[in-house]
Amino acid sequence: MSGNLEHLTEKQYQVMASSKEQKSKLWKDCMMAFLFGGLICIIAQTIKDFLLSSYFAENVYGFDEEGAAAITTMIMVFLGAFLTAINVYDNLGRIAGAGSAVPITGFANSIVSPAMEFRSEGHILGVGAQMFIVAGPVLVYGTSSAVLVGLLYFLLK
Amino acid sequence: MAQKTGKQTYLITRPVYVKNAASVVGPREKAGPLGKYFEAWEDEDFGEDTWEKGESRFVGAALTSLLTKEKVSSDEIDCVLSGDLENQCTASSCGLKDSNIPYFGVFGACSTMGESLALGTLLVDGGGFHNVICMTSSNFCAAEKQFRFPMELGGQRPPTAQCTVTGAGAILLTDTPCKTRITHVTPGIIENYQIKDANNMGAAMAPACASTVKMHLMDLGRTAADYDLIVSGDLGILGGGLFKEIMELHGYPVSNHKDCGELIFDPKTQDTFSGGSGCGCSAVVLASYILREMNAGRWNRVLFVATGALMSPVSVKQGDPILGIAHGVVFENL
Amino acid sequence: MGLLVKYLLVFIIGGVLCAIAQVLLDKTKLTSARILVIYVVSGVFLSAVGIYSKLVAIGGCGATIPLLGFGHALCQGVFKAVDELGFRGIFTGGLGAVATGIVMAVVFGLIASFVSKPKSKIQ
């Protein structure tokens, strides 16, 4: 092999480098992801149950199951977007890891954060074009696989 | 004219001196362990509306600070060599657009300070240039946006990751005698050890650093002990350890080693993982801490090796390995 | 007791789904973008074979709020549309079912880009 380091082979170095790698604190990270992820779900459940409660039905509006779920999604997306806009969600992400990335609030964060970042490149090619740099893959593969199972369902029905 | 010694090292025969240096850093650097050595600091955006414009302001501010300190006008500067991490080095060109100094843009990723110093030294050594400014910059937010994710995206980074330094450092080289001179330069070769993890730059750069330091010592028949200090650019905590291990393996143990990326932040309190990185990292540490302590007589002979990881977001996505490079420059007190 | 157990199940199922993603993040070299794609695609297929509906029946929002639930909604939307519209439903059902979340996020993203600036966090 070329290079100045005759006593160091590629394989040897790969082993050396990975042995030095400091590992993530798996237990702590998982605990945080569990706690924050669970908490976000609890918040959503509380909102949904409140929307379905008899108090809400009598005083405001009587939602059915589907309507309540849609409004809950809207509120959760708003919360994620709001916490992103006030520069808080990334701090949450640093602590909670997957616990804040996997819930729908994280989906909102992944759309709102590039929108804010790329404003400096204009509203058309910056905000408009870059909004889905993170969430795009989720939509592409989510909708495509839904079409695939839909096709199978249609054929097998 | 520089004289080739051995395979990669050049002896500077027409003396090149370090006249003065200046640095401007960001808030995180100012709050770090070397904070008191940095004479000026600004927010990452430098009051501008984009990170990129902010980085250009850092470049301009470092240059102005250097010229003001030395009370020289820009007409007396023969050229400035500058580089950064932004696409097509726009931080440097935009930052220097009003300077009226002949400008060369250079790129060597995070090794750019070593590259610009080596080239600047050779220009002055060649006899045609008398006063040359070598400088680089980087900006945490601009680098995050270009190489990773938007600032507000919630997420974690692995412990091997490094944190881009915000700041610009500038050094004025001259042929009129001063206390500290540059005696040798050792340009580095590209070392490829097939590291593909963009979150582990230290591991990609450590072999290149060892390669340059080893050739330098071999070419001059020296050992690491002949230096008061060997300072690497931005290997970080992880890469620094790997560098020493590789040197040991090749029969050149290094005990007097420091790394700019390790010096600039306190990983315990600053959440900076493996340490600092970026073009600005080695530039601001050299321009403040290292040269000032040399001037105070703490060290008299220092080998400065700026290290770079040659890659782009495209090359990483296409699965290409991250190449390492390192350029060495020897500073010596008279 | 009913309410407490119900909320406990929401918490545990939501938490565990997030913790699994965290294990993938820490233990493999998979990027977060890949893990999110794996999650949404898994959600679609788990829903298609009928497993995910059972999880939703137990865990409520603990199962619907994580990204797997997004996949579940896509899949159920397509199934429902196919039942109602036939072939055309394959293409209209998926996004229709998740439109609320996406459209809200896009609109809020646009608003945020006008009113808010990204900030660097200093430690």
PDB file of N, CA, C and O in Angstrom, chain A residues 20 28 32 56 61 72 78 118 120 138-139:
ATOM      1  N   LYS A  20     -10.909   2.328  19.910  1.00  0.00           N
ATOM      2  CA  LYS A  20     -10.787   3.584  20.668  1.00  0.00           C
ATOM      3  C   LYS A  20     -12.101   4.333  20.774  1.00  0.00           C
ATOM      4  O   LYS A  20     -12.262   5.226  21.585  1.00  0.00           O
ATOM      5  N   LYS A  28     -28.562   4.988  29.411  1.00  0.00           N
ATOM      6  CA  LYS A  28     -29.059   6.323  29.716  1.00  0.00           C
ATOM      7  C   LYS A  28     -29.870   6.863  28.539  1.00  0.00           C
ATOM      8  O   LYS A  28     -30.967   7.397  28.717  1.00  0.00           O
ATOM      9  N   MET A  32     -33.907   7.790  28.554  1.00  0.00           N
ATOM     10  CA  MET A  32     -34.402   9.119  28.188  1.00  0.00           C
ATOM     11  C   MET A  32     -35.399   9.017  27.032  1.00  0.00           C
ATOM     12  O   MET A  32     -36.451   9.671  27.062  1.00  0.00           O
ATOM     13  N   PHE A  56     -66.577  18.148  27.126  1.00  0.00           N
ATOM     14  CA  PHE A  56     -66.265  18.831  25.879  1.00  0.00           C
ATOM     15  C   PHE A  56     -67.438  18.735  24.913  1.00  0.00           C
ATOM     16  O   PHE A  56     -67.789  19.701  24.242  1.00  0.00           O
ATOM     17  N   TYR A  61     -68.087  20.883  21.466  1.00  0.00           N
ATOM     18  CA  TYR A  61     -68.398  20.178  20.216  1.00  0.00           C
ATOM     19  C   TYR A  61     -68.278  18.680  20.457  1.00  0.00           C
ATOM     20  O   TYR A  61     -67.377  18.224  21.132  1.00  0.00           O
ATOM     21  N   THR A  72     -56.240  15.938  17.587  1.00  0.00           N
ATOM     22  CA  THR A  72     -55.075  15.634  18.423  1.00  0.00           C
ATOM     23  C   THR A  72     -53.795  15.740  17.599  1.00  0.00           C
ATOM     24  O   THR A  72     -52.810  16.344  18.037  1.00  0.00           O
ATOM     25  N   PHE A  78     -48.750  21.162  16.017  1.00  0.00           N
ATOM     26  CA  PHE A  78     -48.561  22.562  16.416  1.00  0.00           C
ATOM     27  C   PHE A  78     -47.530  22.668  17.550  1.00  0.00           C
ATOM     28  O   PHE A  78     -46.652  23.520  17.522  1.00  0.00           O
ATOM     29  N   PHE A 118     -33.323  27.544   6.114  1.00  0.00           N
ATOM     30  CA  PHE A 118     -33.051  27.917   4.730  1.00  0.00           C
ATOM     31  C   PHE A 118     -33.767  29.191   4.299  1.00  0.00           C
ATOM     32  O   PHE A 118     -33.776  29.519   3.125  1.00  0.00           O
ATOM     33  N   SER A 120     -32.629  31.908   4.800  1.00  0.00           N
ATOM     34  CA  SER A 120     -31.541  32.765   4.315  1.00  0.00           C
ATOM     35  C   SER A 120     -31.299  32.572   2.824  1.00  0.00           C
ATOM     36  O   SER A 120     -30.635  33.386   2.198  1.00  0.00           O
ATOM     37  N   VAL A 138     -39.205   9.968   4.524  1.00  0.00           N
ATOM     38  CA  VAL A 138     -40.302   9.319   5.252  1.00  0.00           C
ATOM     39  C   VAL A 138     -41.576   9.314   4.396  1.00  0.00           C
ATOM     40  O   VAL A 138     -42.273   8.301   4.299  1.00  0.00           O
ATOM     41  N   LEU A 139     -41.840  10.453   3.737  1.00  0.00           N
ATOM     42  CA  LEU A 139     -43.040  10.541   2.907  1.00  0.00           C
ATOM     43  C   LEU A 139     -42.915   9.672   1.660  1.00  0.00           C
ATOM     44  O   LEU A 139     -43.849   8.964   1.280  1.00  0.00           O
TER      45      LEU A 139
END
